[in-house]
Coordinates of C-alpha atoms in Angstrom, one line a residue:
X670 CA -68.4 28.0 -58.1
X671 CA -65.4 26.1 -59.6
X672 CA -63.2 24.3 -56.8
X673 CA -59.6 24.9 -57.3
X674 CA -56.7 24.7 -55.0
X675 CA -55.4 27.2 -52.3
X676 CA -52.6 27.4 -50.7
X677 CA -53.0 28.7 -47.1
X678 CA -50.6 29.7 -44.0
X679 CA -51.4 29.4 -40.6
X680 CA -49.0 29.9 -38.0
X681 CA -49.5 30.7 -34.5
X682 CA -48.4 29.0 -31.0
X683 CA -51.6 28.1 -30.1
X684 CA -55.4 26.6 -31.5
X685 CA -56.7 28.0 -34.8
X686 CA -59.6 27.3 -37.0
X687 CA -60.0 29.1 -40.5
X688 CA -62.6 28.9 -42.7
X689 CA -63.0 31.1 -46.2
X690 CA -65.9 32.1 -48.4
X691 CA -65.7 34.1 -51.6
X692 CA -68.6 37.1 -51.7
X693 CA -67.5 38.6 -54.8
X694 CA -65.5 38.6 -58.0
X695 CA -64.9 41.7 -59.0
X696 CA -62.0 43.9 -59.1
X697 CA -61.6 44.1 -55.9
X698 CA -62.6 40.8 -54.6
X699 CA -64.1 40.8 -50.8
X700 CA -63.7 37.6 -48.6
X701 CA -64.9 36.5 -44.8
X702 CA -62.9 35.1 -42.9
X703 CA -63.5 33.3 -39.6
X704 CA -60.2 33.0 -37.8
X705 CA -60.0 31.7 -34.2
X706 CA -56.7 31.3 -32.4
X707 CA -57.3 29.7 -28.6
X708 CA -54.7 32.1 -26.6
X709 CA -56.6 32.8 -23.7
X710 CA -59.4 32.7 -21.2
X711 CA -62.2 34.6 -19.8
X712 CA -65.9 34.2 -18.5
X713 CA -67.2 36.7 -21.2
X714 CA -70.1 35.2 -23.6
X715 CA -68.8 36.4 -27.2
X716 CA -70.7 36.4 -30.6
X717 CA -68.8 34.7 -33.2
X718 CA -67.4 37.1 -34.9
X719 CA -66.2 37.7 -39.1
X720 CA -63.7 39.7 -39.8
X721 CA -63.6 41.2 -43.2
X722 CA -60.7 41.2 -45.1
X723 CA -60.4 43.5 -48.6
X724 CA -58.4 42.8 -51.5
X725 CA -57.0 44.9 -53.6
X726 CA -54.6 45.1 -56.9
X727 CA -52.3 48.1 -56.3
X728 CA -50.4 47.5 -59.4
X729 CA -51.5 48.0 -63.3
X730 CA -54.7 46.2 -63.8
X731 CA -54.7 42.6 -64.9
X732 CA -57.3 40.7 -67.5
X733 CA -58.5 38.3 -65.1
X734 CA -59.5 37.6 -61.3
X735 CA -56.6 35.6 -59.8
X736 CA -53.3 37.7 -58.8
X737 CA -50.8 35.9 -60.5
X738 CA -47.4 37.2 -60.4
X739 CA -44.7 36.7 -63.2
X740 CA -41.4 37.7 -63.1
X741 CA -41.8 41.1 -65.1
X742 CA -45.0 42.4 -63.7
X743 CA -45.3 42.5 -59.9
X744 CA -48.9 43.6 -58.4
X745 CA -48.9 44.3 -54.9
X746 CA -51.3 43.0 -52.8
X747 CA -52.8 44.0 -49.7
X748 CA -54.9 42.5 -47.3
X749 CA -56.7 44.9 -44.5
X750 CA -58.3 43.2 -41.5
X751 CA -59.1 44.4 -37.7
X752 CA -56.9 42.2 -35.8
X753 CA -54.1 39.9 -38.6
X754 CA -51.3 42.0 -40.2
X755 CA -48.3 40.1 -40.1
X756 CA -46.2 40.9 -43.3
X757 CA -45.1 39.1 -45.8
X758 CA -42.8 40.1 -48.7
X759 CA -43.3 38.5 -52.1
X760 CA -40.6 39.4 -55.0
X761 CA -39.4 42.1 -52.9
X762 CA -42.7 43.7 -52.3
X763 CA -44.1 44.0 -48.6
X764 CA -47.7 42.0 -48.0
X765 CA -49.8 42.7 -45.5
X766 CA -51.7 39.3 -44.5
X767 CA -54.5 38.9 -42.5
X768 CA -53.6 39.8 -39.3
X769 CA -43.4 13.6 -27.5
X770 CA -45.2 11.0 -27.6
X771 CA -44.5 8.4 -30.3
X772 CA -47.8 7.1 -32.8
X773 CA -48.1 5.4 -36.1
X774 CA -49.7 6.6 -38.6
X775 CA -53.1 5.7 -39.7
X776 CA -51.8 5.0 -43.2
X777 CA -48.5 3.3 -43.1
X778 CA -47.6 3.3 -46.9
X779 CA -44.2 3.1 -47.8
X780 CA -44.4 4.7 -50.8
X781 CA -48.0 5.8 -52.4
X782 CA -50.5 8.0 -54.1
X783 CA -53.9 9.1 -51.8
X784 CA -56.1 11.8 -52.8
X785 CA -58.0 14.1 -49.7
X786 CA -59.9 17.8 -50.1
X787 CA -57.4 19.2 -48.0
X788 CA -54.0 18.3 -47.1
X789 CA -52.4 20.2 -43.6
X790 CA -48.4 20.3 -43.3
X791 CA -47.9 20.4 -39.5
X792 CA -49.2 18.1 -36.6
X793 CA -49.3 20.3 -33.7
X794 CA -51.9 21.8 -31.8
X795 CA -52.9 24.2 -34.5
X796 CA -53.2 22.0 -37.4
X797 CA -54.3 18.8 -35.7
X798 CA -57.2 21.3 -34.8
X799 CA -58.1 22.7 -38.3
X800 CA -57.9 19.0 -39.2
X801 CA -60.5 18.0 -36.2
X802 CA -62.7 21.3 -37.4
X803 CA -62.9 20.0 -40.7
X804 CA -63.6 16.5 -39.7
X805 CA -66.9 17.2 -37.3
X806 CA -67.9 20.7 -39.4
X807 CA -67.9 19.4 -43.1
X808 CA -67.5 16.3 -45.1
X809 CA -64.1 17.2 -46.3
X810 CA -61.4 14.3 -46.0
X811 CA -58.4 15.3 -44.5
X812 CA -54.3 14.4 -44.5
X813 CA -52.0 15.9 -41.8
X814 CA -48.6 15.6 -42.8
X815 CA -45.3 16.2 -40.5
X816 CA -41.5 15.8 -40.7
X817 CA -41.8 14.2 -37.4
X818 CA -45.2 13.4 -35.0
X819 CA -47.2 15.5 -32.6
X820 CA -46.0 17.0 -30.1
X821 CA -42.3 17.2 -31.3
X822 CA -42.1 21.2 -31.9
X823 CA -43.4 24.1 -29.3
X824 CA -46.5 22.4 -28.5
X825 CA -45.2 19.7 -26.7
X826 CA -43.0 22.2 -25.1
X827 CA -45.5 24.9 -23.6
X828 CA -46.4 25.3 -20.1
X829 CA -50.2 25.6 -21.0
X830 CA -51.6 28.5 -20.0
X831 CA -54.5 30.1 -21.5
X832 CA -54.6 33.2 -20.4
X833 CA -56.2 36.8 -20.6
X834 CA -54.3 38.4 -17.5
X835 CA -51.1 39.5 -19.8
X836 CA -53.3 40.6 -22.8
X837 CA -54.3 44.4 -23.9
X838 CA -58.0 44.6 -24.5
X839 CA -56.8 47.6 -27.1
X840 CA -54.5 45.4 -29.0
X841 CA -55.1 43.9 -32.7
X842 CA -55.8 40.8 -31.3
X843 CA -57.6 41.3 -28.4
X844 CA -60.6 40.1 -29.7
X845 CA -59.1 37.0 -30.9
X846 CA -57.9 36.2 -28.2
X847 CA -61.5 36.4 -26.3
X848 CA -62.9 33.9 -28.9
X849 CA -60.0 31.5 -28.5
X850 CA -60.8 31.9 -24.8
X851 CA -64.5 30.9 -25.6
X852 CA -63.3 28.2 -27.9
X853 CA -61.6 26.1 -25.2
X854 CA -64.5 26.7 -22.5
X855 CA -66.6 25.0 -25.5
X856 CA -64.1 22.9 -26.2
X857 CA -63.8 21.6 -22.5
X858 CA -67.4 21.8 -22.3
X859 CA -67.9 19.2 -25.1
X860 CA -65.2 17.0 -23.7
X861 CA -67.3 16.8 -20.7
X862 CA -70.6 16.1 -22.2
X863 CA -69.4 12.8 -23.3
X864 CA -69.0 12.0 -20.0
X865 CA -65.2 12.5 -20.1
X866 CA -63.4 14.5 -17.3
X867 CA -61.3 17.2 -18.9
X868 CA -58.8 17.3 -16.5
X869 CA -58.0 13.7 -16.8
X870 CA -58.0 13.8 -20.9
X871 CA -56.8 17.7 -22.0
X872 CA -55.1 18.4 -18.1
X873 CA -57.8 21.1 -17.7
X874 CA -57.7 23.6 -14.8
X875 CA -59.5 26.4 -14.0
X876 CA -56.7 27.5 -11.6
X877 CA -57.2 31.4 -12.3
X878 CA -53.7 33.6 -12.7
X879 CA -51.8 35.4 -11.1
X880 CA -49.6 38.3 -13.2
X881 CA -47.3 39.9 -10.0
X882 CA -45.1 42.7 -9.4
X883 CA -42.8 43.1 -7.0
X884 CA -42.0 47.2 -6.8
X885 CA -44.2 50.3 -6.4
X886 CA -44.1 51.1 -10.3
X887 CA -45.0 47.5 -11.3
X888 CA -48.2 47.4 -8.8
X889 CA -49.4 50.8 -10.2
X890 CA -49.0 49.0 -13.8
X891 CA -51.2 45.8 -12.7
X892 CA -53.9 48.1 -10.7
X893 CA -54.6 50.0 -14.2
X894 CA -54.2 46.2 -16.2
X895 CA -57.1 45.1 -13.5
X896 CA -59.3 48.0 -14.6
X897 CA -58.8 47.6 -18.4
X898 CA -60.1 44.1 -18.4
X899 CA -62.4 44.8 -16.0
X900 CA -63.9 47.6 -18.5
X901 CA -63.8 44.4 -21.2
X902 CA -65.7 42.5 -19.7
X903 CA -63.4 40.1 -17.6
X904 CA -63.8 39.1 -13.9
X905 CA -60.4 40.9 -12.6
X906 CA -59.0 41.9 -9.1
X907 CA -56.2 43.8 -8.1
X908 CA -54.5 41.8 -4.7
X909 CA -51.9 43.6 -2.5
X910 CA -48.9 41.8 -1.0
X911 CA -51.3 40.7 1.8
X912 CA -54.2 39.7 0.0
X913 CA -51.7 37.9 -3.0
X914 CA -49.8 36.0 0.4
X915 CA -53.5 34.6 1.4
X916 CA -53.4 33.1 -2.0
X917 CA -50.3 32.1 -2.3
X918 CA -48.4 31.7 0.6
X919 CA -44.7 30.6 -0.5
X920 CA -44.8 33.5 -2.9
X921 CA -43.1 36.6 -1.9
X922 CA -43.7 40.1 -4.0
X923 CA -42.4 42.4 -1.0
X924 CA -44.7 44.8 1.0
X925 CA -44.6 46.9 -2.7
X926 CA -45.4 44.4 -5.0
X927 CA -49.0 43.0 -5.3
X928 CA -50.8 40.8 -8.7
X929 CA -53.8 40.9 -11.3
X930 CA -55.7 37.8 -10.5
X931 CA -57.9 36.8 -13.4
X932 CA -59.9 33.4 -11.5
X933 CA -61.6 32.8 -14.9
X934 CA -58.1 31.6 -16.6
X935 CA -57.0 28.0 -17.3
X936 CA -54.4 25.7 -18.4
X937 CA -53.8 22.5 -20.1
X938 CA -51.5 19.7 -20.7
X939 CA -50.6 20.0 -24.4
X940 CA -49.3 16.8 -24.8
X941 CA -52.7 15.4 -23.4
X942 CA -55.1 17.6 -25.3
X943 CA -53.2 16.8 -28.0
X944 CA -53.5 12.8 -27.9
X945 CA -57.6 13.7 -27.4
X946 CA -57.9 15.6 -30.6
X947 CA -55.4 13.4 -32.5
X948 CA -58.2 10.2 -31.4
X949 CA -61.0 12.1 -32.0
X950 CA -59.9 12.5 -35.7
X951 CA -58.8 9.4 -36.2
X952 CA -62.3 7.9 -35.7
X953 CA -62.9 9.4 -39.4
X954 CA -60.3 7.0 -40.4
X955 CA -62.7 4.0 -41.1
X956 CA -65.0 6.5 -42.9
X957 CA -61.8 7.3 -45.5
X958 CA -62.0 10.9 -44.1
X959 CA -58.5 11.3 -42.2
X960 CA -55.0 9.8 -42.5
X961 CA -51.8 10.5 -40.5
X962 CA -48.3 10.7 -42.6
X963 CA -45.4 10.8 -39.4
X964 CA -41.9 10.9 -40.2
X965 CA -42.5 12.1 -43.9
X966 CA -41.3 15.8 -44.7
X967 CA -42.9 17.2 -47.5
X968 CA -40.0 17.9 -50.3
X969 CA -42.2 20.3 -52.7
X970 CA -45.5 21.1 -54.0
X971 CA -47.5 19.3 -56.8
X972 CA -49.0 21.8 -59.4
X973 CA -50.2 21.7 -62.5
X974 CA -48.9 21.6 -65.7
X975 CA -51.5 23.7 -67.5
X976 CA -52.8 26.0 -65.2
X977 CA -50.1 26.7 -62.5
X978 CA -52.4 25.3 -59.8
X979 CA -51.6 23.6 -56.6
X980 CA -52.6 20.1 -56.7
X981 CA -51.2 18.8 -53.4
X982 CA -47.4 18.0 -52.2
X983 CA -44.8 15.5 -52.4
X984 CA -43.6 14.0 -49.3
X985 CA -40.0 11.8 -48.7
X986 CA -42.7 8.4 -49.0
X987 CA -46.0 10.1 -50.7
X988 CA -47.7 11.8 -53.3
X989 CA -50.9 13.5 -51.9
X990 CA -52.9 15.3 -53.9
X991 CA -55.7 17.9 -52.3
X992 CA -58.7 18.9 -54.1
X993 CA -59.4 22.1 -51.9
X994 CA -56.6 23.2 -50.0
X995 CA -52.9 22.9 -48.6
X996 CA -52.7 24.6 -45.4
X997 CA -49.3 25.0 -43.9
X998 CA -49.1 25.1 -40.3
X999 CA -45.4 24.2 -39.4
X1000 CA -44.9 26.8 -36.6
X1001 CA -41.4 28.5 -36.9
X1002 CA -40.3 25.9 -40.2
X1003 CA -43.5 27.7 -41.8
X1004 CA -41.1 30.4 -42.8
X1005 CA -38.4 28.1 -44.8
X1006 CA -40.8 25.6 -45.8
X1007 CA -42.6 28.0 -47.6
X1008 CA -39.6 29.3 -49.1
X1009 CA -38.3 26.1 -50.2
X1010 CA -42.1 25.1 -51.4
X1011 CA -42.1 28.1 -53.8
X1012 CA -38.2 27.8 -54.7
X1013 CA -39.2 26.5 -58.2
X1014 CA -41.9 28.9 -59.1
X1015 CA -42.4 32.9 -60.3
X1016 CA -43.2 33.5 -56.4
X1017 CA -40.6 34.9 -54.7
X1018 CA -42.4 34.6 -50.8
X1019 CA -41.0 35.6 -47.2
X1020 CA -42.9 34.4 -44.4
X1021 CA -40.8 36.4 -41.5
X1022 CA -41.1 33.8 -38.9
X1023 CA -38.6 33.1 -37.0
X1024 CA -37.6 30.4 -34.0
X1025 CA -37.5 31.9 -30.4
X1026 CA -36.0 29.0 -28.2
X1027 CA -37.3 28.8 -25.0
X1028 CA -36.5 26.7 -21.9
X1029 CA -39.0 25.0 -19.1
X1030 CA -38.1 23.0 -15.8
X1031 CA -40.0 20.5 -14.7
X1032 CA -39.5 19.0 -11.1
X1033 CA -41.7 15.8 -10.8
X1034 CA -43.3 15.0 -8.2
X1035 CA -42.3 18.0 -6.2
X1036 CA -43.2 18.4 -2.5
X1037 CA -41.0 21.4 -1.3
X1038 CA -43.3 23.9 -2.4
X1039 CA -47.1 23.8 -3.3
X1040 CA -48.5 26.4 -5.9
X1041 CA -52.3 27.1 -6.2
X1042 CA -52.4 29.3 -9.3
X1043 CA -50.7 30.3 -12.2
X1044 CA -48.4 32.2 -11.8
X1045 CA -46.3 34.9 -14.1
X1046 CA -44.1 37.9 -13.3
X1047 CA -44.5 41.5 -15.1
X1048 CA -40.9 40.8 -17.0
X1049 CA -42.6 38.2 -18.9
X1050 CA -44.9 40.3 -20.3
X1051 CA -42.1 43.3 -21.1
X1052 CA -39.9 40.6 -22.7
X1053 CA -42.6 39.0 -24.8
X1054 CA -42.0 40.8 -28.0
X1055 CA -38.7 43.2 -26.9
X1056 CA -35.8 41.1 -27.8
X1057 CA -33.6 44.5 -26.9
X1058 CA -34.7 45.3 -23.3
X1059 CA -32.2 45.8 -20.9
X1060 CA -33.3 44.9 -17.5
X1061 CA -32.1 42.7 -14.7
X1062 CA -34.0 40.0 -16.1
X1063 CA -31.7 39.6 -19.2
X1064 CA -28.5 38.1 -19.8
X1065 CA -25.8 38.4 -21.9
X1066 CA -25.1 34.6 -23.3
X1067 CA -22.3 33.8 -26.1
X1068 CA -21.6 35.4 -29.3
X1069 CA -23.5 38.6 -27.9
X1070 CA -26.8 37.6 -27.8
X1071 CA -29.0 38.3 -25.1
X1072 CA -31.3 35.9 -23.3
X1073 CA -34.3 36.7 -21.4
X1074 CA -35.6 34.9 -18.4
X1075 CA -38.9 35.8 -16.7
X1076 CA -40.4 33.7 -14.0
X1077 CA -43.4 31.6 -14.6
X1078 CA -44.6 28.8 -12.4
X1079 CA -46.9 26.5 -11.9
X1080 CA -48.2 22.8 -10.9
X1081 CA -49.5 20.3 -13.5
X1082 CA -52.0 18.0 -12.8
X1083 CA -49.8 15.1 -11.1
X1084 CA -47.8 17.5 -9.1
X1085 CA -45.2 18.1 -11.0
X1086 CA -43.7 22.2 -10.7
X1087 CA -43.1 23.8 -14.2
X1088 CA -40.8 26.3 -14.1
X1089 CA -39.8 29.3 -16.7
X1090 CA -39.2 30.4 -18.9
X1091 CA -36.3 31.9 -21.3
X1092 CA -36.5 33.3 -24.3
X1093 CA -33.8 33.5 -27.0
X1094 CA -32.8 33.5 -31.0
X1095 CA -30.7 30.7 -31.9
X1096 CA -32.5 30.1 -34.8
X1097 CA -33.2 25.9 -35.1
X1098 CA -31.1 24.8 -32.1
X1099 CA -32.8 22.8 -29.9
X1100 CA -30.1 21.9 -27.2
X1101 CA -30.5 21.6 -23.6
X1102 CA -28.0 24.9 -22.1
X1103 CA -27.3 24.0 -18.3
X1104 CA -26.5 27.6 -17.8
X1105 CA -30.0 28.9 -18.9
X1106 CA -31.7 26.3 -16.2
X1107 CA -29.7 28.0 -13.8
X1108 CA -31.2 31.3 -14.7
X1109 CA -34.3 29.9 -14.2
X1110 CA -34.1 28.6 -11.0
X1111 CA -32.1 31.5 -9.7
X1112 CA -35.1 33.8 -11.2
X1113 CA -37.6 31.3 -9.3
X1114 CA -35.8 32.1 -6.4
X1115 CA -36.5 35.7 -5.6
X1116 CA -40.0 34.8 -5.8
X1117 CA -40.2 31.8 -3.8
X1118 CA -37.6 32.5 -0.7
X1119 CA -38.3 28.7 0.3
X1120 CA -36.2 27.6 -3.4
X1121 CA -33.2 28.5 -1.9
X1122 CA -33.0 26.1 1.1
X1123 CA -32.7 23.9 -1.9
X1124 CA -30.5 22.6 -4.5
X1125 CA -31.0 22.3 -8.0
X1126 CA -28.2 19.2 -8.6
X1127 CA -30.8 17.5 -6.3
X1128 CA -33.5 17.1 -8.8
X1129 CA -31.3 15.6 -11.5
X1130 CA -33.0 12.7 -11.4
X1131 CA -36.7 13.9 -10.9
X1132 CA -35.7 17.0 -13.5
X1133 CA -37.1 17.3 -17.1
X1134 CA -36.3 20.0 -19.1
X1135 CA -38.7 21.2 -22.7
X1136 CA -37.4 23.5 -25.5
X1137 CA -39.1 24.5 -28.5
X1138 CA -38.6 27.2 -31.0
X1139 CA -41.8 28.9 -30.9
X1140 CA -43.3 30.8 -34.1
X1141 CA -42.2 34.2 -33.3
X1142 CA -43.3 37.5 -35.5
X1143 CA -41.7 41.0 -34.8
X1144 CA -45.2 42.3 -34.4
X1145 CA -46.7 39.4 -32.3
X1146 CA -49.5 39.0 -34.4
X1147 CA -50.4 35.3 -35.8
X1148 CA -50.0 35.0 -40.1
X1149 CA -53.5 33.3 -41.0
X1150 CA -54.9 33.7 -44.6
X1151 CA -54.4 32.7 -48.1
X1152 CA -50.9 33.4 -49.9
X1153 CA -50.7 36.1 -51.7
X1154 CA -49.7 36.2 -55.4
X1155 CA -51.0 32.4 -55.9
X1156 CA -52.4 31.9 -59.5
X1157 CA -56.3 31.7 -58.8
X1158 CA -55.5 30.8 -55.0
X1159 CA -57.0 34.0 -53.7
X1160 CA -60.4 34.2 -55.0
X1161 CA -62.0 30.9 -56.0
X1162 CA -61.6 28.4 -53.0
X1163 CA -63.0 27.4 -50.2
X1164 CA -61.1 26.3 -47.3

């Protein structure tokens, strides 16, 4: 099979692998594609599982097998799969896709030429990962390329959790989220083999969760949540007020309320799992395999003059060139990035991803209250993909728009309490907004009665606050797959 280049997108707030294999080259051309996003958690042992994904050419027939798209002849493409259907729009049509710490670079060139089989724009979690699966599952080399260094963007900024208690086991991507789960048991697993201890290199804990509700309605909700994943296949319980207070004592639901305790769920410390992964490639450094380029936004893509093909990107410093692949994984900048990528060319693409700031306290070294779980309220899950919900739980901030604060707590693994979380469109902003920390802390208070014999102006100096802008879609379903419309992207490479 002839090895040209693809262009792939990845975006998603969490881990995800993605491997592709053509089957056929017909008409309608027929791909596998093994997509794993690391969400959640659960006991369950899961198959590996392919999803199939079918392609087809809605528009007048074309001479050839790649979907190529000129300015006067538009096909639309669709792409039909059991749990990825973002969409995308492409010259007006709608595509359905498939549904801080500071390091230098392994290569430090000012200004240079390297040539790798695939080339990843992003270096968070997700695509320091497809770099790592590359690395120990192929002989590929690999380039990760970012505006700034890991850990700058929402992973750096996330409280960790990897959780099943808040998913739908009848959603779309239920069952990616139970391989994700399995991924990071394996994961963990491996980490340990080496003789490592995951909770001192990834800030592993296998704390379980706690999803609560504090009125009559909300416990009826988490009793029939506790039966659903109990049918999937998950180790759930339903705890009333008295059995939750066992568990938790400084937590407070009301004689009403009661939780869904998953034991089986875990968190991490991103920023730690993060530094593992980022070593573990880089030991493919010496074999020529893997090379870091920090600080060096990519400014457009390379393609080629004669065929239209995608031959790698250009960077502020670099020119890297990629023999198999460029796979964009830049969270909520995938959107404009690809936008700005494609400015030049007969591709007209929207990736609708968007930036949902979001806000977390943490109190270091805190003594004042000890937490043994996880911890979530219902609101988080109602908010999670209704920006228009009116509830006590939202707030009315400037120029009309409404922010959402749910509680979320938990302890890290030197004692630190993380506290959340907000959510809010502000598109790109990033700054610190005292008033939403005292939402949070007020929110944190109904739960915890003990918060309030305390004040927040007396952690200023143990206080750190995170934000990040994480990748959110209307449909809260991750964009993985090829890009549509690519000349000879969709159909002849692997990646």
């Amino acid at each position: 099979m002839k090895s040209s280049q693809a262009c792939l997108l990845a975006t998603y707030a969490t881990l995800a692998l993605f491997t592709r294999r053509v089957v056929s080259r017909n008409s309608q051309h027929r791909f596998l594609f093994q997509a794993t996003v690391s969400v959640s958690t659960s006991n369950r042992k899961l198959e590996p599982k392919m999803a199939s994904v079918t392609l087809r050419i809605q528009s007048p027939p074309l001479n050839h097998d790649a979907v190529s798209l000129s300015r006067n002849h538009f096909p639309v493409v669709t792409f039909k799969t059991t749990f990825l259907g973002s969409s995308l729009t492409a010259n007006g049509k709608q595509l359905s896709l498939p549904k801080t710490f500071r390091t230098q670079p392994v290569i430090t060139a000012s200004s240079s030429t390297h040539t790798f089989d695939v080339v990843i724009i992003g270096a968070g979690i997700i695509g320091l990962t497809i770099a790592r699966q590359f690395l120990i599952g192929s002989d590929l080399s690999v380039a990760v390329v970012d505006k700034d260094v890991p850990c700058s963007g929402a992973t750096g900024a996330g409280q960790g959790y990897l959780w099943m208690v808040h998913k739908e086991p009848e959603s779309d991507t239920w069952d990616l989220a139970m391989r994700g789960h399995k991924l990071w048991l394996m994961f963990a697993e491996k980490v340990r083999a080496q003789g490592l201890d995951p909770l001192q290199e990834l800030g592993w804990k296998q704390t379980g969760s706690l999803l609560v509700g504090r009125t009559a309605k909300e416990a009826a909700t988490l009793k029939k949540k506790v039966k659903k994943l109990s049918e999937a296949g998950l180790r759930a319980e339903y705890l009333t007020s008295d059995a939750l207070r066992l568990k938790e004592p400084e937590l407070d639901v009301g004689k009403d309320g009661g939780a869904a305790f998953l034991p089986g769920d875990c968190q991490l410390d991103a920023q730690r799992a993060v530094a593992f992964i980022q070593k573990e490639n880089r030991h493919f450094s010496s074999k020529g395999r893997y090379a870091e380029f920090f600080h060096d936004p990519v400014t457009s893509l390379l393609r080629s003059d004669s065929s239209s093909e995608v031959e790698g990107v250009r960077t502020s410093k670099n020119t890297l060139y990629s023999k198999k692949a460029v796979i964009v994984a830049a969270g909520c900048w995938s959107g404009s990035l690809v936008h700005d990528l494609f400015r030049e060319s007969d591709i007209l693409l929207n990736v609708p991803v968007k930036p949902r700031k979001g806000h977390l306290v943490v109190l270091e070294n805190f003594s004042s209250l000890k937490l043994n779980h996880g911890l979530m309220e219902m609101g988080y899950v109602d908010h999670l993909h209704d920006t228009d919900r009116k509830s006590s739980r939202s707030v009315k901030v400037e120029e009309g728009q409404t922010l959402s604060v749910s509680m979320t707590a938990t302890m890290d693994t030197v004692g630190n309490l993380v506290l959340g979380s907000s959510r809010q469109f502000t598109g790109y902003s990033t700054q610190v907004d005292e008033s939403i920390i005292n939402h949070i802390w007020k929110r944190a208070e109904e739960f915890f009665p003990k918060l309030k014999e305390l004040s927040l102006e007396d952690f200023t100096l143990d206080r750190k606050v995170r934000i990040g802008l994480r990748p959110y879609m209307l449909d809260g379903k991750p964009v993985i797959g090829p890009v549509p419309a690519f000349d000879e992207c969709d159909h002849r490479n692997w990646a």
